[in-house]
Amino acid sequence: GTEGLGGGSGGGDDNDGNESEGGESGEGDNANKKMSMSQKLTLAYAALVGVGGVMGYLKSGSKKSLLAGGLSSLLLYYVYTMLPTGPAFASSLGLGLSAALLVVMGSRFKKSGKIFPAGVVSFVSLVMSGGYLHGILRSLH
């Protein structure tokens, strides 16, 4: 469950092991390092939010949905890129964004009762909020 989401801050442990084992192979391997679970989930979350914004635009012509989905997706992609190097900052940014999406999409789900997109995005935002909070708490130790 949510333990994997906080793995971004634990990604440093994996990287330390990889650096000591692959020190002789050079810097080229750094770009090919395996993604942490938190990175994979953040990337999938970014895709979900982006696709949701596009769908909102296609279904109802809402430029607001397209803009909000696109900006949120870009910010989540930034979180994805920052998780290995700045897990506390990235998790904090992810927590703020996922909490905001939870509030907005949760209220839409409550009003409409529609599972997709509001219900799915609010549920995934809840899970991701917990994961980012876990990542923040883990980075404090």
mmCIF file of C-alpha atoms in Angstrom, residues 11-112:
data_model
loop_
_atom_site.group_PDB
_atom_site.id
_atom_site.type_symbol
_atom_site.label_atom_id
_atom_site.label_comp_id
_atom_site.label_asym_id
_atom_site.label_seq_id
_atom_site.Cartn_x
_atom_site.Cartn_y
_atom_site.Cartn_z
ATOM 1 C CA GLY A 11 15.553 5.810 -2.553
ATOM 2 C CA GLY A 12 18.784 7.247 -1.204
ATOM 3 C CA ASP A 13 19.463 3.922 0.487
ATOM 4 C CA ASP A 14 19.122 2.119 -2.838
ATOM 5 C CA ASN A 15 21.289 4.670 -4.603
ATOM 6 C CA ASP A 16 24.019 4.369 -1.981
ATOM 7 C CA GLY A 17 24.181 0.635 -2.593
ATOM 8 C CA ASN A 18 24.226 1.072 -6.348
ATOM 9 C CA GLU A 19 26.999 3.654 -6.212
ATOM 10 C CA SER A 20 29.273 1.472 -4.120
ATOM 11 C CA GLU A 21 28.707 -1.547 -6.370
ATOM 12 C CA GLY A 22 28.908 0.272 -9.687
ATOM 13 C CA GLY A 23 31.521 2.908 -8.882
ATOM 14 C CA GLU A 24 33.845 1.753 -11.648
ATOM 15 C CA SER A 25 31.213 1.918 -14.395
ATOM 16 C CA GLY A 26 31.144 5.733 -14.476
ATOM 17 C CA GLU A 27 28.447 8.366 -14.449
ATOM 18 C CA GLY A 28 26.574 6.975 -17.458
ATOM 19 C CA ASP A 29 24.882 4.418 -15.205
ATOM 20 C CA ASN A 30 23.361 7.130 -12.994
ATOM 21 C CA ALA A 31 20.806 7.922 -15.708
ATOM 22 C CA ASN A 32 19.857 4.240 -15.939
ATOM 23 C CA LYS A 33 19.186 3.687 -12.224
ATOM 24 C CA LYS A 34 15.995 1.917 -11.342
ATOM 25 C CA MET A 35 13.043 4.120 -10.388
ATOM 26 C CA SER A 36 11.827 3.922 -6.811
ATOM 27 C CA MET A 37 8.255 2.846 -6.167
ATOM 28 C CA SER A 38 7.383 6.408 -5.136
ATOM 29 C CA GLN A 39 8.652 7.673 -8.486
ATOM 30 C CA LYS A 40 6.632 5.080 -10.407
ATOM 31 C CA LEU A 41 3.467 5.902 -8.481
ATOM 32 C CA THR A 42 4.013 9.652 -8.854
ATOM 33 C CA LEU A 43 4.505 9.254 -12.604
ATOM 34 C CA ALA A 44 1.306 7.189 -12.874
ATOM 35 C CA TYR A 45 -0.530 9.782 -10.755
ATOM 36 C CA ALA A 46 0.726 12.576 -13.024
ATOM 37 C CA ALA A 47 -0.530 10.649 -16.059
ATOM 38 C CA LEU A 48 -3.939 10.049 -14.440
ATOM 39 C CA VAL A 49 -4.364 13.728 -13.583
ATOM 40 C CA GLY A 50 -3.204 14.848 -17.030
ATOM 41 C CA VAL A 51 -5.501 12.431 -18.851
ATOM 42 C CA GLY A 52 -8.354 13.515 -16.585
ATOM 43 C CA GLY A 53 -7.814 17.138 -17.577
ATOM 44 C CA VAL A 54 -7.804 16.240 -21.276
ATOM 45 C CA MET A 55 -10.956 14.145 -20.839
ATOM 46 C CA GLY A 56 -12.698 17.030 -19.055
ATOM 47 C CA TYR A 57 -11.836 19.263 -21.977
ATOM 48 C CA LEU A 58 -12.965 16.758 -24.619
ATOM 49 C CA LYS A 59 -16.237 15.896 -22.869
ATOM 50 C CA SER A 60 -17.413 19.367 -21.915
ATOM 51 C CA GLY A 61 -15.025 21.781 -23.610
ATOM 52 C CA SER A 62 -13.726 22.901 -20.215
ATOM 53 C CA LYS A 63 -10.499 24.816 -20.706
ATOM 54 C CA LYS A 64 -10.346 25.101 -16.925
ATOM 55 C CA SER A 65 -10.103 21.292 -16.615
ATOM 56 C CA LEU A 66 -7.438 21.166 -19.302
ATOM 57 C CA LEU A 67 -5.374 23.904 -17.636
ATOM 58 C CA ALA A 68 -5.765 22.503 -14.106
ATOM 59 C CA GLY A 69 -5.015 18.943 -15.227
ATOM 60 C CA GLY A 70 -2.032 20.046 -17.299
ATOM 61 C CA LEU A 71 -0.489 22.213 -14.577
ATOM 62 C CA SER A 72 -1.075 19.572 -11.910
ATOM 63 C CA SER A 73 0.434 16.928 -14.149
ATOM 64 C CA LEU A 74 3.509 19.087 -14.811
ATOM 65 C CA LEU A 75 3.973 19.754 -11.091
ATOM 66 C CA LEU A 76 3.668 16.047 -10.353
ATOM 67 C CA TYR A 77 6.253 15.327 -13.028
ATOM 68 C CA TYR A 78 8.537 17.804 -11.260
ATOM 69 C CA VAL A 79 7.912 15.936 -7.986
ATOM 70 C CA TYR A 80 8.839 12.703 -9.795
ATOM 71 C CA THR A 81 12.147 14.191 -10.956
ATOM 72 C CA MET A 82 12.968 15.625 -7.513
ATOM 73 C CA LEU A 83 12.211 12.535 -5.403
ATOM 74 C CA PRO A 84 15.693 10.969 -5.663
ATOM 75 C CA THR A 85 17.631 14.142 -4.841
ATOM 76 C CA GLY A 86 15.269 16.099 -2.583
ATOM 77 C CA PRO A 87 12.761 13.667 -1.128
ATOM 78 C CA ALA A 88 11.541 15.935 1.690
ATOM 79 C CA PHE A 89 10.902 18.876 -0.631
ATOM 80 C CA ALA A 90 9.392 16.700 -3.368
ATOM 81 C CA SER A 91 7.151 14.872 -0.895
ATOM 82 C CA SER A 92 6.015 18.192 0.600
ATOM 83 C CA LEU A 93 5.116 19.547 -2.821
ATOM 84 C CA GLY A 94 3.390 16.261 -3.692
ATOM 85 C CA LEU A 95 1.449 16.330 -0.427
ATOM 86 C CA GLY A 96 0.217 19.871 -1.039
ATOM 87 C CA LEU A 97 -0.867 19.105 -4.574
ATOM 88 C CA SER A 98 -2.492 15.761 -3.783
ATOM 89 C CA ALA A 99 -4.328 17.294 -0.802
ATOM 90 C CA ALA A 100 -5.639 20.103 -3.023
ATOM 91 C CA LEU A 101 -6.778 17.582 -5.640
ATOM 92 C CA LEU A 102 -8.402 15.512 -2.899
ATOM 93 C CA VAL A 103 -10.440 18.504 -1.716
ATOM 94 C CA VAL A 104 -11.475 19.634 -5.208
ATOM 95 C CA MET A 105 -12.209 16.221 -6.682
ATOM 96 C CA GLY A 106 -13.679 14.914 -3.421
ATOM 97 C CA SER A 107 -16.230 17.722 -3.385
ATOM 98 C CA ARG A 108 -17.047 17.038 -7.048
ATOM 99 C CA PHE A 109 -17.498 13.351 -6.273
ATOM 100 C CA LYS A 110 -19.759 14.209 -3.341
ATOM 101 C CA LYS A 111 -21.927 16.421 -5.565
ATOM 102 C CA SER A 112 -22.059 14.220 -8.663
#
